[in-house]
Structure formats: C-alpha cells, structure tokens
C-alpha cells in the first residue's frame, strides 16, 4: 500500500508494505509526516463493513467505506488542529485507491475500485457483502502507527506521571490534545519497568518514573529525547510503523548510538528530518 501526499511545495510517496526506512524532509516535513501518520491511523481504525444494510452490495460497500474513512480522518485531523491544511492525498493498493483532499477545513475522499470481486447474479446480499468486504480488506495492509514528536523530551518531562500503569489501568491524557495524547497514551510502562538509556537507569518506583535517583523530569534532555525512541523500538513489531520527528534532537553527541538503535527496529521507520540519518 502506497501513500502519496502533495502540498503546494512538496510531494512524498511512502510504501507501507516494505520494511525500508523512509525519510520525509523539506520545508513541509512536519505537516506531511503528521498527515501520513493520520492517514495510516485511519486505515488501521476503519472497521469491517460486512454488517451494513445494502440493496446494491458493491455500491453500498464503496459508499460506506468512503463515509467511514472521511469521518475517522476528519475527527483525527480536527483533534490535531490540521484541518486548516491544503493538500492532496492518494492511498493505492492493488485492488483499490482512496483519493482525497484536505481543503477549506474539510476532508473529501473517494474510492476507486480497480478490481471487482466475482459475485453470482442471484447471490444473497449478505453473502455478497461478506465476499466484497473480505475481497478488499484482504488487500489493505493494516499496520498500527505510532508517532514520536520532535518535542518529545518536553512532553515526557511534563506528562511523566501518566506513563505508568496503575491498578485501574494507564491513566492517559485527553484525546483533545491530539498528537500529544497519541504519543503519551501509547507509552504505557508496566509496574516493574526498567530500562537503561545512555548509561542512566529509567524505572518505576511508587507509581513514579525515575531516572537514576531523581524524578524523570530532572533528567538530561538527551536522555528524555532518546528514551521514547528506545521504548517504541523495543516494544514494536513487524506490523507497526513508527514516525519519528527529528530523531536527532538533543542527540548531537550520540548520533552513532541513535543510528544503531534505529537499525534494531522491527517496525517500519519513517524519519521526519533534514538530517542524513542512515539506518
């Protein structure tokens, strides 16, 4: 599945099906990286549609897919304050394409079915819907996306109390914070968690996150910047995508450590940076 994003000054294409690390650079890199993240998240969140009411199964399935996609993406971009953008996007798989725009505060998306499923003329509508749904969803490579913002060091220092799991579950922060809540609510540290980052021990004690003998927010910015990258790379799989904004931030002295860490990733990496970071 390939995702193409066009702004007035840049065009980016990313293939979600391969493991190759991608780099988004240029003036619009942050915006493009975030829209890419939300397009991938929308694909991941879109539900199966075989339970809809349908008089014309293929037409109704296509219309419902467009409706669900547009609704989910609009909601995500609204929370992230990104509906003011002006851009074009296209998501392409062998059997279908999703072509759309973000313009004047509104998302428009249309589905093009490039290959049609084989349906029997007098087939039951429910059976036809199940066939159609399975035919196209088998073509959609759903990978769970994560995003690590450029301002991660400040976010971890500010919201460290929300990271540990407590008996009632991870507390989390409101979804209304958009990209910030996506980031913080994805970093869930179990009781007993312990990790070494740049020679410093990060661990949980009494429902607090510590770095060595101090609360986490007192840690050096290099540790706070690298810690989320360590966490996501060590806790992701081949079915995940990690978008890392400006991975080099606060890590000028540790570029080789960063490169070696990125090479360990099982997930596909999308690096949003003007720096040349080879993996």
mmCIF file of C-alpha atoms in Angstrom:
data_model
loop_
_atom_site.group_PDB
_atom_site.id
_atom_site.type_symbol
_atom_site.label_atom_id
_atom_site.label_comp_id
_atom_site.label_asym_id
_atom_site.label_seq_id
_atom_site.Cartn_x
_atom_site.Cartn_y
_atom_site.Cartn_z
ATOM 1 C CA UNK A 1 0.000 0.000 0.000
ATOM 2 C CA UNK A 2 1.490 3.321 -1.078
ATOM 3 C CA UNK A 3 0.566 6.671 0.433
ATOM 4 C CA UNK A 4 1.174 9.828 -1.592
ATOM 5 C CA UNK A 5 0.833 13.314 -0.102
ATOM 6 C CA UNK A 6 1.098 16.563 -2.060
ATOM 7 C CA UNK A 7 1.348 20.056 -0.616
ATOM 8 C CA UNK A 8 1.884 23.225 -2.675
ATOM 9 C CA UNK A 9 5.652 22.824 -2.241
ATOM 10 C CA UNK A 10 6.337 19.082 -1.902
ATOM 11 C CA UNK A 11 5.300 15.547 -2.889
ATOM 12 C CA UNK A 12 6.059 12.484 -0.774
ATOM 13 C CA UNK A 13 5.374 8.813 -1.508
ATOM 14 C CA UNK A 14 5.756 6.123 1.156
ATOM 15 C CA UNK A 15 5.287 2.384 0.657
ATOM 16 C CA UNK A 16 3.835 0.873 3.838
ATOM 17 C CA UNK A 17 4.322 -2.693 2.602
ATOM 18 C CA UNK A 18 8.107 -2.813 2.754
ATOM 19 C CA UNK A 19 10.495 -2.580 5.692
ATOM 20 C CA UNK A 20 12.679 0.128 4.138
ATOM 21 C CA UNK A 21 13.226 3.211 6.308
ATOM 22 C CA UNK A 22 11.702 6.310 4.712
ATOM 23 C CA UNK A 23 12.788 9.911 5.205
ATOM 24 C CA UNK A 24 10.492 12.933 4.884
ATOM 25 C CA UNK A 25 12.451 16.156 4.538
ATOM 26 C CA UNK A 26 11.978 19.682 3.270
ATOM 27 C CA UNK A 27 10.017 22.690 4.465
ATOM 28 C CA UNK A 28 6.683 20.892 4.946
ATOM 29 C CA UNK A 29 8.181 17.779 6.564
ATOM 30 C CA UNK A 30 6.381 18.053 9.936
ATOM 31 C CA UNK A 31 2.961 18.620 8.359
ATOM 32 C CA UNK A 32 3.464 15.850 5.797
ATOM 33 C CA UNK A 33 4.748 13.451 8.460
ATOM 34 C CA UNK A 34 1.714 14.059 10.645
ATOM 35 C CA UNK A 35 -0.780 13.738 7.803
ATOM 36 C CA UNK A 36 0.947 10.483 6.792
ATOM 37 C CA UNK A 37 0.583 9.260 10.380
ATOM 38 C CA UNK A 38 -3.130 10.119 10.460
ATOM 39 C CA UNK A 39 -3.818 8.540 7.063
ATOM 40 C CA UNK A 40 -2.137 5.340 8.243
ATOM 41 C CA UNK A 41 -4.059 5.518 11.527
ATOM 42 C CA UNK A 42 -7.348 5.974 9.666
ATOM 43 C CA UNK A 43 -6.692 2.855 7.589
ATOM 44 C CA UNK A 44 -5.837 0.987 10.788
ATOM 45 C CA UNK A 45 -9.047 2.134 12.546
ATOM 46 C CA UNK A 46 -11.551 1.652 9.727
ATOM 47 C CA UNK A 47 -13.936 -1.197 10.672
ATOM 48 C CA UNK A 48 -15.038 -4.170 8.616
ATOM 49 C CA UNK A 49 -18.227 -3.327 6.716
ATOM 50 C CA UNK A 50 -19.975 -6.644 6.022
ATOM 51 C CA UNK A 51 -22.754 -5.800 8.522
ATOM 52 C CA UNK A 52 -24.156 -2.760 6.715
ATOM 53 C CA UNK A 53 -27.638 -2.643 5.157
ATOM 54 C CA UNK A 54 -27.276 -2.910 1.397
ATOM 55 C CA UNK A 55 -29.621 -3.005 -1.588
ATOM 56 C CA UNK A 56 -26.699 -2.830 -4.014
ATOM 57 C CA UNK A 57 -23.846 -4.522 -2.113
ATOM 58 C CA UNK A 58 -20.875 -3.255 -4.144
ATOM 59 C CA UNK A 59 -22.107 0.338 -4.441
ATOM 60 C CA UNK A 60 -23.251 0.492 -0.825
ATOM 61 C CA UNK A 61 -19.960 -1.011 0.445
ATOM 62 C CA UNK A 62 -17.956 1.570 -1.515
ATOM 63 C CA UNK A 63 -20.115 4.446 -0.242
ATOM 64 C CA UNK A 64 -19.879 3.252 3.361
ATOM 65 C CA UNK A 65 -16.086 2.873 3.109
ATOM 66 C CA UNK A 66 -15.845 6.471 1.862
ATOM 67 C CA UNK A 67 -18.100 7.657 4.684
ATOM 68 C CA UNK A 68 -16.183 5.817 7.407
ATOM 69 C CA UNK A 69 -12.796 6.892 6.065
ATOM 70 C CA UNK A 70 -13.831 10.540 5.797
ATOM 71 C CA UNK A 71 -15.402 10.549 9.265
ATOM 72 C CA UNK A 72 -12.391 8.978 11.011
ATOM 73 C CA UNK A 73 -9.825 11.150 9.223
ATOM 74 C CA UNK A 74 -11.840 14.329 9.837
ATOM 75 C CA UNK A 75 -12.084 13.543 13.537
ATOM 76 C CA UNK A 76 -8.354 12.783 13.849
ATOM 77 C CA UNK A 77 -7.247 15.891 11.929
ATOM 78 C CA UNK A 78 -9.680 18.051 13.884
ATOM 79 C CA UNK A 79 -8.193 16.935 17.212
ATOM 80 C CA UNK A 80 -4.704 17.558 15.797
ATOM 81 C CA UNK A 81 -5.663 21.048 14.530
ATOM 82 C CA UNK A 82 -4.648 20.076 10.995
ATOM 83 C CA UNK A 83 -7.897 20.723 9.108
ATOM 84 C CA UNK A 84 -6.598 24.137 8.037
ATOM 85 C CA UNK A 85 -4.141 22.488 5.627
ATOM 86 C CA UNK A 86 -4.439 22.469 1.865
ATOM 87 C CA UNK A 87 -3.219 19.207 0.368
ATOM 88 C CA UNK A 88 -3.945 16.175 -1.809
ATOM 89 C CA UNK A 89 -3.509 12.535 -0.865
ATOM 90 C CA UNK A 90 -3.786 9.158 -2.551
ATOM 91 C CA UNK A 91 -3.653 5.707 -0.976
ATOM 92 C CA UNK A 92 -3.054 2.946 -3.502
ATOM 93 C CA UNK A 93 -3.280 -0.824 -3.207
ATOM 94 C CA UNK A 94 -3.580 -3.423 -5.991
ATOM 95 C CA UNK A 95 -7.385 -3.600 -5.809
ATOM 96 C CA UNK A 96 -8.428 -0.072 -4.838
ATOM 97 C CA UNK A 97 -7.363 3.548 -4.422
ATOM 98 C CA UNK A 98 -8.515 6.252 -1.998
ATOM 99 C CA UNK A 99 -8.125 9.723 -3.478
ATOM 100 C CA UNK A 100 -8.785 12.811 -1.431
ATOM 101 C CA UNK A 101 -8.092 16.373 -0.393
ATOM 102 C CA UNK A 102 -7.980 18.477 2.739
ATOM 103 C CA UNK A 103 -9.262 21.894 1.763
ATOM 104 C CA UNK A 104 -11.187 24.748 3.389
ATOM 105 C CA UNK A 105 -11.386 22.852 6.667
ATOM 106 C CA UNK A 106 -12.949 19.784 5.071
ATOM 107 C CA UNK A 107 -11.852 16.269 4.097
ATOM 108 C CA UNK A 108 -13.048 14.838 0.797
ATOM 109 C CA UNK A 109 -12.301 11.209 -0.096
ATOM 110 C CA UNK A 110 -13.401 8.968 -2.952
ATOM 111 C CA UNK A 111 -12.730 5.279 -3.506
ATOM 112 C CA UNK A 112 -11.805 3.840 -6.906
ATOM 113 C CA UNK A 113 -12.274 0.078 -7.209
ATOM 114 C CA UNK A 114 -9.626 -1.109 -9.658
ATOM 115 C CA UNK A 115 -10.504 -4.810 -9.472
ATOM 116 C CA UNK A 116 -14.007 -6.158 -8.900
ATOM 117 C CA UNK A 117 -14.857 -9.324 -6.945
ATOM 118 C CA UNK A 118 -16.634 -12.189 -8.679
ATOM 119 C CA UNK A 119 -20.242 -12.260 -7.492
ATOM 120 C CA UNK A 120 -23.034 -14.616 -8.518
ATOM 121 C CA UNK A 121 -26.053 -12.965 -10.150
ATOM 122 C CA UNK A 122 -28.711 -14.182 -7.718
ATOM 123 C CA UNK A 123 -26.457 -14.373 -4.670
ATOM 124 C CA UNK A 124 -27.837 -13.443 -1.247
ATOM 125 C CA UNK A 125 -26.982 -9.809 -0.429
ATOM 126 C CA UNK A 126 -25.447 -10.666 2.936
ATOM 127 C CA UNK A 127 -23.223 -13.305 1.357
ATOM 128 C CA UNK A 128 -22.244 -10.810 -1.369
ATOM 129 C CA UNK A 129 -21.332 -8.181 1.248
ATOM 130 C CA UNK A 130 -19.118 -10.639 3.114
ATOM 131 C CA UNK A 131 -17.356 -11.534 -0.155
ATOM 132 C CA UNK A 132 -16.875 -7.881 -1.123
ATOM 133 C CA UNK A 133 -15.641 -6.909 2.323
ATOM 134 C CA UNK A 134 -13.177 -9.808 2.506
ATOM 135 C CA UNK A 135 -12.007 -9.181 -1.065
ATOM 136 C CA UNK A 136 -10.987 -5.574 -0.430
ATOM 137 C CA UNK A 137 -9.882 -5.793 3.199
ATOM 138 C CA UNK A 138 -7.523 -8.636 2.293
ATOM 139 C CA UNK A 139 -5.832 -6.037 0.071
ATOM 140 C CA UNK A 140 -5.433 -3.446 2.843
ATOM 141 C CA UNK A 141 -2.242 -3.779 4.822
ATOM 142 C CA UNK A 142 -3.302 -2.549 8.264
ATOM 143 C CA UNK A 143 -0.254 -1.524 10.276
ATOM 144 C CA UNK A 144 -0.530 0.191 13.637
ATOM 145 C CA UNK A 145 1.186 3.603 13.540
ATOM 146 C CA UNK A 146 2.945 5.384 16.391
ATOM 147 C CA UNK A 147 4.326 8.906 16.381
ATOM 148 C CA UNK A 148 7.204 10.391 18.381
ATOM 149 C CA UNK A 149 7.037 14.208 18.156
ATOM 150 C CA UNK A 150 10.066 16.461 17.859
ATOM 151 C CA UNK A 151 9.180 17.974 21.253
ATOM 152 C CA UNK A 152 9.186 14.547 22.930
ATOM 153 C CA UNK A 153 11.717 15.488 25.647
ATOM 154 C CA UNK A 154 9.458 18.248 26.961
ATOM 155 C CA UNK A 155 6.352 16.071 26.694
ATOM 156 C CA UNK A 156 7.897 13.171 28.621
ATOM 157 C CA UNK A 157 9.122 15.594 31.306
ATOM 158 C CA UNK A 158 5.678 17.242 31.553
ATOM 159 C CA UNK A 159 3.464 14.145 31.414
ATOM 160 C CA UNK A 160 5.680 11.519 33.067
ATOM 161 C CA UNK A 161 3.021 10.868 35.743
ATOM 162 C CA UNK A 162 0.699 9.486 33.045
ATOM 163 C CA UNK A 163 3.140 6.819 31.817
ATOM 164 C CA UNK A 164 2.965 4.058 34.484
ATOM 165 C CA UNK A 165 0.130 1.537 34.560
ATOM 166 C CA UNK A 166 -1.730 1.628 37.869
ATOM 167 C CA UNK A 167 -4.207 -0.902 39.224
ATOM 168 C CA UNK A 168 -7.058 0.869 37.413
ATOM 169 C CA UNK A 169 -5.050 0.911 34.173
ATOM 170 C CA UNK A 170 -2.980 3.550 32.422
ATOM 171 C CA UNK A 171 -4.446 6.993 33.286
ATOM 172 C CA UNK A 172 -3.847 8.583 29.887
ATOM 173 C CA UNK A 173 -4.429 12.178 28.880
ATOM 174 C CA UNK A 174 -7.440 13.628 26.985
ATOM 175 C CA UNK A 175 -7.712 12.879 23.255
ATOM 176 C CA UNK A 176 -8.391 16.572 22.710
ATOM 177 C CA UNK A 177 -4.625 17.136 22.928
ATOM 178 C CA UNK A 178 -4.261 15.498 19.529
ATOM 179 C CA UNK A 179 -0.741 14.391 18.638
ATOM 180 C CA UNK A 180 0.374 14.831 22.265
ATOM 181 C CA UNK A 181 -2.223 12.374 23.582
ATOM 182 C CA UNK A 182 -1.451 9.912 20.768
ATOM 183 C CA UNK A 183 2.186 9.953 21.839
ATOM 184 C CA UNK A 184 1.821 9.902 25.630
ATOM 185 C CA UNK A 185 -1.065 7.398 25.686
ATOM 186 C CA UNK A 186 0.976 4.964 23.573
ATOM 187 C CA UNK A 187 3.847 4.955 26.097
ATOM 188 C CA UNK A 188 2.474 2.565 28.699
ATOM 189 C CA UNK A 189 5.043 1.493 31.295
ATOM 190 C CA UNK A 190 4.161 -1.634 33.298
ATOM 191 C CA UNK A 191 4.901 -1.950 37.004
ATOM 192 C CA UNK A 192 8.485 -3.097 37.399
ATOM 193 C CA UNK A 193 9.560 -1.409 34.170
ATOM 194 C CA UNK A 194 13.283 -0.708 33.916
ATOM 195 C CA UNK A 195 15.434 0.452 31.005
ATOM 196 C CA UNK A 196 18.928 1.832 30.520
ATOM 197 C CA UNK A 197 19.263 4.915 28.315
ATOM 198 C CA UNK A 198 22.680 6.463 27.666
ATOM 199 C CA UNK A 199 24.038 4.872 30.835
ATOM 200 C CA UNK A 200 21.136 6.070 33.011
ATOM 201 C CA UNK A 201 18.536 3.786 34.605
ATOM 202 C CA UNK A 202 14.887 4.670 33.993
ATOM 203 C CA UNK A 203 12.487 2.767 36.234
ATOM 204 C CA UNK A 204 9.189 2.906 38.123
ATOM 205 C CA UNK A 205 9.059 3.263 41.904
ATOM 206 C CA UNK A 206 5.911 4.042 43.900
ATOM 207 C CA UNK A 207 3.971 4.870 40.710
ATOM 208 C CA UNK A 208 6.586 7.470 39.729
ATOM 209 C CA UNK A 209 9.088 7.321 36.880
ATOM 210 C CA UNK A 210 12.687 7.854 37.923
ATOM 211 C CA UNK A 211 15.968 8.423 36.124
ATOM 212 C CA UNK A 212 18.702 7.188 38.459
ATOM 213 C CA UNK A 213 17.875 8.783 41.837
ATOM 214 C CA UNK A 214 15.731 11.662 40.538
ATOM 215 C CA UNK A 215 12.231 12.084 39.128
ATOM 216 C CA UNK A 216 12.303 11.708 35.340
ATOM 217 C CA UNK A 217 11.726 15.390 34.540
ATOM 218 C CA UNK A 218 15.115 16.197 36.093
ATOM 219 C CA UNK A 219 16.933 14.003 33.550
ATOM 220 C CA UNK A 220 19.202 15.403 30.863
ATOM 221 C CA UNK A 221 17.456 16.400 27.625
ATOM 222 C CA UNK A 222 19.429 13.776 25.689
ATOM 223 C CA UNK A 223 18.011 11.023 27.913
ATOM 224 C CA UNK A 224 14.475 12.433 27.665
ATOM 225 C CA UNK A 225 14.791 12.614 23.871
ATOM 226 C CA UNK A 226 16.179 9.114 23.350
ATOM 227 C CA UNK A 227 14.006 7.336 25.927
ATOM 228 C CA UNK A 228 10.777 7.335 23.820
ATOM 229 C CA UNK A 229 12.686 6.077 20.767
ATOM 230 C CA UNK A 230 14.141 3.238 22.845
ATOM 231 C CA UNK A 231 10.691 2.422 24.228
ATOM 232 C CA UNK A 232 8.865 2.266 20.887
ATOM 233 C CA UNK A 233 11.594 0.395 19.038
ATOM 234 C CA UNK A 234 11.825 -2.249 21.766
ATOM 235 C CA UNK A 235 8.033 -2.599 22.064
ATOM 236 C CA UNK A 236 7.013 -2.659 18.400
ATOM 237 C CA UNK A 237 6.633 -5.432 15.842
ATOM 238 C CA UNK A 238 6.729 -6.048 12.092
ATOM 239 C CA UNK A 239 3.076 -4.948 11.960
ATOM 240 C CA UNK A 240 3.847 -1.454 13.280
ATOM 241 C CA UNK A 241 5.037 1.838 11.798
ATOM 242 C CA UNK A 242 6.926 4.400 13.883
ATOM 243 C CA UNK A 243 7.024 8.014 12.715
ATOM 244 C CA UNK A 244 9.908 9.836 14.412
ATOM 245 C CA UNK A 245 10.070 13.595 14.068
ATOM 246 C CA UNK A 246 13.605 14.988 14.093
ATOM 247 C CA UNK A 247 15.191 11.936 15.743
ATOM 248 C CA UNK A 248 18.470 13.826 16.124
ATOM 249 C CA UNK A 249 17.029 16.460 18.523
ATOM 250 C CA UNK A 250 19.220 16.783 21.682
ATOM 251 C CA UNK A 251 21.314 13.860 20.439
ATOM 252 C CA UNK A 252 24.126 15.600 18.541
ATOM 253 C CA UNK A 253 26.724 13.839 20.720
ATOM 254 C CA UNK A 254 25.019 10.452 20.399
ATOM 255 C CA UNK A 255 24.333 10.117 16.666
ATOM 256 C CA UNK A 256 26.063 6.726 16.413
ATOM 257 C CA UNK A 257 24.022 5.424 19.357
ATOM 258 C CA UNK A 258 20.873 6.682 17.628
ATOM 259 C CA UNK A 259 21.801 5.021 14.326
ATOM 260 C CA UNK A 260 22.495 1.668 15.993
ATOM 261 C CA UNK A 261 19.177 1.881 17.839
ATOM 262 C CA UNK A 262 17.236 2.619 14.660
ATOM 263 C CA UNK A 263 18.822 -0.419 12.992
ATOM 264 C CA UNK A 264 17.285 -2.625 15.704
ATOM 265 C CA UNK A 265 13.720 -1.705 14.779
ATOM 266 C CA UNK A 266 11.336 -4.482 13.731
ATOM 267 C CA UNK A 267 8.770 -1.836 12.783
ATOM 268 C CA UNK A 268 8.951 0.248 9.638
ATOM 269 C CA UNK A 269 10.506 3.626 10.389
ATOM 270 C CA UNK A 270 9.510 6.952 8.861
ATOM 271 C CA UNK A 271 12.006 9.633 9.867
ATOM 272 C CA UNK A 272 10.915 13.265 9.565
ATOM 273 C CA UNK A 273 14.186 15.141 9.333
ATOM 274 C CA UNK A 274 16.503 17.221 7.184
ATOM 275 C CA UNK A 275 19.458 15.354 8.717
ATOM 276 C CA UNK A 276 21.047 12.465 6.835
ATOM 277 C CA UNK A 277 20.456 9.550 9.202
ATOM 278 C CA UNK A 278 21.377 6.232 7.639
ATOM 279 C CA UNK A 279 19.972 3.010 9.082
#
